[in-house]
Amino acid sequence: MSIRLISISHKTAPLEVRELFAFTKEKQAELGRILREEGGAAESVIIATCNRTEIYTYFDAAQDKKKNVFTRLQELILRESGAVAVKEDVSDYLRFYQDRKAVNHLFSVTAGLDSMVVGEDQILGQVKHALELAQEAGNSGKYLNTLFRYAVTCSKKIKTDTDLSKTSVSTATLAVKAAEEAFGGSLEGKNVMVIGGTGQIGGIVLKNLYSLKGLNIYSTIRNVTMTHDAHIKSETNTLIDYKDRYDYVDQMDVIISATASPHYTLTGTRVKEHMKTDKIRVFVDLAVPVDIEESIAEFPRTFFYNMDDFEELAEANNKAKKEAVCQAGEILTEYEEDFMRWMIFQQGVPRMQEVKHWMEEEAEKKGFGKAIDKLFYRIRENASPEELEAFVENLREPGK
């Protein structure tokens, strides 16, 4: 019985590889089902964000004893993503974790310790959402439900008891910072368009923009007359129909796109057709797969950023949080050990019930004291010296 994880993240894979595994909600549910039905997993949860895709699975004893478990999972994941047809060496970017290492990885991810921007907040919501999707699809069960609950609780404890998230920074806030730096440190008087403001990341971008003074915000929406979304409703925000976005390109100084669209929200050819004014412009692509065609980066007086470009900006933030990371690590270890104890105990319940039944039978024959002695001798004969030492160390006089 074990927890298995296959991970593709910003730490090991470039954007062009990560976007191959940017599964939609529907595809996450379908892949989870396939991992259970064809891969033999008892449970599965898939986290898919801008910077990572992680597939967590739990195998019961019968399936876990079979050979090449990771190989089976990898084959299914690559088949369903279609990644091999695009990039032959895509397997080089996969990372594999099992049991304690998989648990540690999830806890680190959920707390923002494994993020491009250490301590960022949005990953916690994404992890919770991943579990909800798996539960709705019937892909998650007792073990992964509990694992993710421990990870979320641990993350909240870290955010409360350390300075890791006191200054909340994410790729969304870095996007605004990058745009400010392109204009000498301020966006005052600038026109900024956000494509995808109703989404999670786009909503964070808008909130950051609302905190700035003197800029004009434009946000695209599929149906302007029907929206009531709090993220995009603001006196400083002009709502424009998504299909009219190119008509506003020329007057914009900054365009930030963060959608879950499977196609470009802005193509180089159409942007070039609508750019009439000669001025500095900033394009920021926060989507995976990408929203903005990269050829736009070649236009004169244009700054272009995508997810891979934020690593340098994130580095300074990460260095400043080193002490908080150490404190977070101590909390993480505590919760990680709590979960491992829970899982080992749960998995051992059937065996403990067998031992209990055996002891009851022995007690009937020879008395309870003899049954206890026999149990201790069985442990002595079957345990390794290290296991026996740990057992004896954990024997405590009742009440102490």
mmCIF file of N, CA, C and O in Angstrom, residues 49 109-113 115-129 152 155-156 158-160 162-173 200-201 204 208 317 321:
data_model
loop_
_atom_site.group_PDB
_atom_site.id
_atom_site.type_symbol
_atom_site.label_atom_id
_atom_site.label_comp_id
_atom_site.label_asym_id
_atom_site.label_seq_id
_atom_site.Cartn_x
_atom_site.Cartn_y
_atom_site.Cartn_z
ATOM 1 N N THR A 49 -1.684 23.533 -12.303
ATOM 2 C CA THR A 49 -1.587 24.989 -12.188
ATOM 3 C C THR A 49 -0.679 25.519 -13.293
ATOM 4 O O THR A 49 -0.179 24.756 -14.124
ATOM 5 N N VAL A 109 4.478 21.852 -1.365
ATOM 6 C CA VAL A 109 3.745 22.543 -2.440
ATOM 7 C C VAL A 109 2.598 23.366 -1.861
ATOM 8 O O VAL A 109 2.429 24.546 -2.180
ATOM 9 N N THR A 110 1.806 22.764 -0.993
ATOM 10 C CA THR A 110 0.617 23.421 -0.450
ATOM 11 C C THR A 110 0.982 24.641 0.386
ATOM 12 O O THR A 110 0.262 25.648 0.380
ATOM 13 N N ALA A 111 2.111 24.587 1.078
ATOM 14 C CA ALA A 111 2.556 25.710 1.911
ATOM 15 C C ALA A 111 3.247 26.800 1.106
ATOM 16 O O ALA A 111 3.601 27.848 1.647
ATOM 17 N N GLY A 112 3.442 26.568 -0.191
ATOM 18 C CA GLY A 112 4.126 27.565 -1.021
ATOM 19 C C GLY A 112 5.632 27.479 -0.937
ATOM 20 O O GLY A 112 6.342 28.355 -1.454
ATOM 21 N N LEU A 113 6.169 26.421 -0.334
ATOM 22 C CA LEU A 113 7.620 26.286 -0.192
ATOM 23 C C LEU A 113 8.278 25.796 -1.475
ATOM 24 O O LEU A 113 9.487 25.944 -1.653
ATOM 25 N N SER A 115 7.034 26.696 -4.513
ATOM 26 C CA SER A 115 6.562 27.589 -5.576
ATOM 27 C C SER A 115 7.703 28.411 -6.159
ATOM 28 O O SER A 115 8.743 28.599 -5.533
ATOM 29 N N MET A 116 7.477 28.914 -7.361
ATOM 30 C CA MET A 116 8.435 29.834 -7.965
ATOM 31 C C MET A 116 8.621 31.046 -7.060
ATOM 32 O O MET A 116 9.731 31.530 -6.844
ATOM 33 N N VAL A 117 7.510 31.535 -6.499
ATOM 34 C CA VAL A 117 7.529 32.609 -5.517
ATOM 35 C C VAL A 117 7.237 31.991 -4.160
ATOM 36 O O VAL A 117 6.103 31.626 -3.868
ATOM 37 N N VAL A 118 8.277 31.838 -3.333
ATOM 38 C CA VAL A 118 8.118 31.146 -2.055
ATOM 39 C C VAL A 118 7.102 31.869 -1.172
ATOM 40 O O VAL A 118 7.169 33.085 -0.990
ATOM 41 N N GLY A 119 6.145 31.107 -0.633
ATOM 42 C CA GLY A 119 5.144 31.679 0.259
ATOM 43 C C GLY A 119 3.917 32.215 -0.437
ATOM 44 O O GLY A 119 3.025 32.764 0.214
ATOM 45 N N GLU A 120 3.829 32.044 -1.758
ATOM 46 C CA GLU A 120 2.654 32.580 -2.466
ATOM 47 C C GLU A 120 1.390 31.864 -1.988
ATOM 48 O O GLU A 120 1.410 30.696 -1.622
ATOM 49 N N ASP A 121 0.289 32.599 -2.013
ATOM 50 C CA ASP A 121 -0.950 32.138 -1.390
ATOM 51 C C ASP A 121 -1.865 31.328 -2.309
ATOM 52 O O ASP A 121 -2.618 30.482 -1.835
ATOM 53 N N GLN A 122 -1.828 31.583 -3.597
ATOM 54 C CA GLN A 122 -2.865 31.018 -4.459
ATOM 55 C C GLN A 122 -2.761 29.498 -4.589
ATOM 56 O O GLN A 122 -3.759 28.830 -4.873
ATOM 57 N N ILE A 123 -1.585 28.913 -4.338
ATOM 58 C CA ILE A 123 -1.439 27.464 -4.474
ATOM 59 C C ILE A 123 -2.319 26.728 -3.470
ATOM 60 O O ILE A 123 -2.831 25.648 -3.769
ATOM 61 N N LEU A 124 -2.530 27.292 -2.288
ATOM 62 C CA LEU A 124 -3.378 26.640 -1.288
ATOM 63 C C LEU A 124 -4.784 26.433 -1.837
ATOM 64 O O LEU A 124 -5.364 25.344 -1.726
ATOM 65 N N GLY A 125 -5.350 27.469 -2.444
ATOM 66 C CA GLY A 125 -6.675 27.350 -3.043
ATOM 67 C C GLY A 125 -6.693 26.357 -4.189
ATOM 68 O O GLY A 125 -7.668 25.627 -4.390
ATOM 69 N N GLN A 126 -5.601 26.298 -4.946
ATOM 70 C CA GLN A 126 -5.532 25.377 -6.084
ATOM 71 C C GLN A 126 -5.478 23.922 -5.618
ATOM 72 O O GLN A 126 -6.072 23.040 -6.237
ATOM 73 N N VAL A 127 -4.773 23.680 -4.513
ATOM 74 C CA VAL A 127 -4.708 22.324 -3.958
ATOM 75 C C VAL A 127 -6.084 21.896 -3.447
ATOM 76 O O VAL A 127 -6.541 20.772 -3.699
ATOM 77 N N LYS A 128 -6.757 22.788 -2.740
ATOM 78 C CA LYS A 128 -8.099 22.481 -2.237
ATOM 79 C C LYS A 128 -9.050 22.211 -3.399
ATOM 80 O O LYS A 128 -9.879 21.288 -3.344
ATOM 81 N N HIS A 129 -8.926 23.000 -4.454
ATOM 82 C CA HIS A 129 -9.795 22.839 -5.629
ATOM 83 C C HIS A 129 -9.522 21.506 -6.310
ATOM 84 O O HIS A 129 -10.459 20.828 -6.778
ATOM 85 N N VAL A 152 -3.432 20.869 3.830
ATOM 86 C CA VAL A 152 -4.105 22.172 3.912
ATOM 87 C C VAL A 152 -4.009 22.744 5.335
ATOM 88 O O VAL A 152 -3.723 23.922 5.532
ATOM 89 N N SER A 155 -0.516 23.966 5.970
ATOM 90 C CA SER A 155 -0.269 25.232 5.273
ATOM 91 C C SER A 155 -0.867 26.410 6.030
ATOM 92 O O SER A 155 -0.239 27.470 6.164
ATOM 93 N N LYS A 156 -2.084 26.240 6.538
ATOM 94 C CA LYS A 156 -2.732 27.310 7.302
ATOM 95 C C LYS A 156 -1.946 27.621 8.578
ATOM 96 O O LYS A 156 -1.815 28.786 8.976
ATOM 97 N N ILE A 158 1.287 27.220 9.005
ATOM 98 C CA ILE A 158 2.506 27.918 8.591
ATOM 99 C C ILE A 158 2.214 29.384 8.303
ATOM 100 O O ILE A 158 2.964 30.276 8.697
ATOM 101 N N LYS A 159 1.106 29.653 7.641
ATOM 102 C CA LYS A 159 0.755 31.031 7.306
ATOM 103 C C LYS A 159 0.428 31.840 8.566
ATOM 104 O O LYS A 159 0.664 33.049 8.622
ATOM 105 N N THR A 160 -0.117 31.176 9.586
ATOM 106 C CA THR A 160 -0.473 31.851 10.831
ATOM 107 C C THR A 160 0.743 32.091 11.720
ATOM 108 O O THR A 160 0.889 33.156 12.315
ATOM 109 N N THR A 162 4.184 31.859 10.963
ATOM 110 C CA THR A 162 5.455 32.352 10.418
ATOM 111 C C THR A 162 5.207 33.609 9.584
ATOM 112 O O THR A 162 4.061 33.979 9.323
ATOM 113 N N ASP A 163 6.297 34.221 9.147
ATOM 114 C CA ASP A 163 6.206 35.416 8.304
ATOM 115 C C ASP A 163 6.213 35.067 6.818
ATOM 116 O O ASP A 163 6.349 35.955 5.973
ATOM 117 N N LEU A 164 6.071 33.779 6.507
ATOM 118 C CA LEU A 164 6.207 33.344 5.121
ATOM 119 C C LEU A 164 5.230 34.045 4.187
ATOM 120 O O LEU A 164 5.565 34.397 3.064
ATOM 121 N N SER A 165 4.009 34.265 4.664
ATOM 122 C CA SER A 165 2.988 34.876 3.801
ATOM 123 C C SER A 165 2.530 36.234 4.311
ATOM 124 O O SER A 165 1.501 36.747 3.880
ATOM 125 N N LYS A 166 3.303 36.815 5.228
ATOM 126 C CA LYS A 166 2.911 38.129 5.758
ATOM 127 C C LYS A 166 2.886 39.169 4.648
ATOM 128 O O LYS A 166 2.053 40.052 4.605
ATOM 129 N N THR A 167 3.868 39.070 3.734
ATOM 130 C CA THR A 167 3.859 39.910 2.543
ATOM 131 C C THR A 167 3.536 38.997 1.377
ATOM 132 O O THR A 167 4.394 38.294 0.866
ATOM 133 N N SER A 168 2.268 38.999 1.006
ATOM 134 C CA SER A 168 1.806 38.047 -0.003
ATOM 135 C C SER A 168 2.322 38.430 -1.389
ATOM 136 O O SER A 168 2.069 39.518 -1.887
ATOM 137 N N VAL A 169 3.073 37.527 -1.988
ATOM 138 C CA VAL A 169 3.593 37.744 -3.331
ATOM 139 C C VAL A 169 3.261 36.528 -4.164
ATOM 140 O O VAL A 169 3.372 35.404 -3.713
ATOM 141 N N SER A 170 2.843 36.745 -5.401
ATOM 142 C CA SER A 170 2.551 35.640 -6.301
ATOM 143 C C SER A 170 2.983 36.050 -7.699
ATOM 144 O O SER A 170 3.430 37.174 -7.924
ATOM 145 N N THR A 171 2.862 35.123 -8.640
ATOM 146 C CA THR A 171 3.192 35.488 -10.013
ATOM 147 C C THR A 171 2.282 36.603 -10.510
ATOM 148 O O THR A 171 2.679 37.406 -11.353
ATOM 149 N N ALA A 172 1.067 36.660 -9.983
ATOM 150 C CA ALA A 172 0.147 37.736 -10.381
ATOM 151 C C ALA A 172 0.668 39.098 -9.927
ATOM 152 O O ALA A 172 0.616 40.074 -10.674
ATOM 153 N N THR A 173 1.168 39.173 -8.694
ATOM 154 C CA THR A 173 1.710 40.457 -8.212
ATOM 155 C C THR A 173 3.011 40.785 -8.922
ATOM 156 O O THR A 173 3.321 41.956 -9.166
ATOM 157 N N GLN A 200 -9.162 32.913 -11.533
ATOM 158 C CA GLN A 200 -8.481 33.038 -10.242
ATOM 159 C C GLN A 200 -7.266 33.945 -10.327
ATOM 160 O O GLN A 200 -7.112 34.880 -9.538
ATOM 161 N N ILE A 201 -6.395 33.694 -11.289
ATOM 162 C CA ILE A 201 -5.176 34.504 -11.411
ATOM 163 C C ILE A 201 -5.517 35.904 -11.903
ATOM 164 O O ILE A 201 -5.005 36.901 -11.384
ATOM 165 N N ILE A 204 -6.724 38.052 -9.124
ATOM 166 C CA ILE A 204 -5.648 38.561 -8.259
ATOM 167 C C ILE A 204 -4.948 39.735 -8.925
ATOM 168 O O ILE A 204 -4.604 40.729 -8.273
ATOM 169 N N ASN A 208 -4.679 43.619 -7.433
ATOM 170 C CA ASN A 208 -3.422 44.359 -7.315
ATOM 171 C C ASN A 208 -3.474 45.682 -8.066
ATOM 172 O O ASN A 208 -2.946 46.696 -7.594
ATOM 173 N N ASN A 317 12.583 37.816 -3.664
ATOM 174 C CA ASN A 317 11.545 37.544 -2.665
ATOM 175 C C ASN A 317 11.880 36.289 -1.868
ATOM 176 O O ASN A 317 11.740 36.260 -0.639
ATOM 177 N N LYS A 321 12.943 35.504 2.529
ATOM 178 C CA LYS A 321 12.067 34.680 3.367
ATOM 179 C C LYS A 321 12.766 33.432 3.908
ATOM 180 O O LYS A 321 12.111 32.502 4.375
#
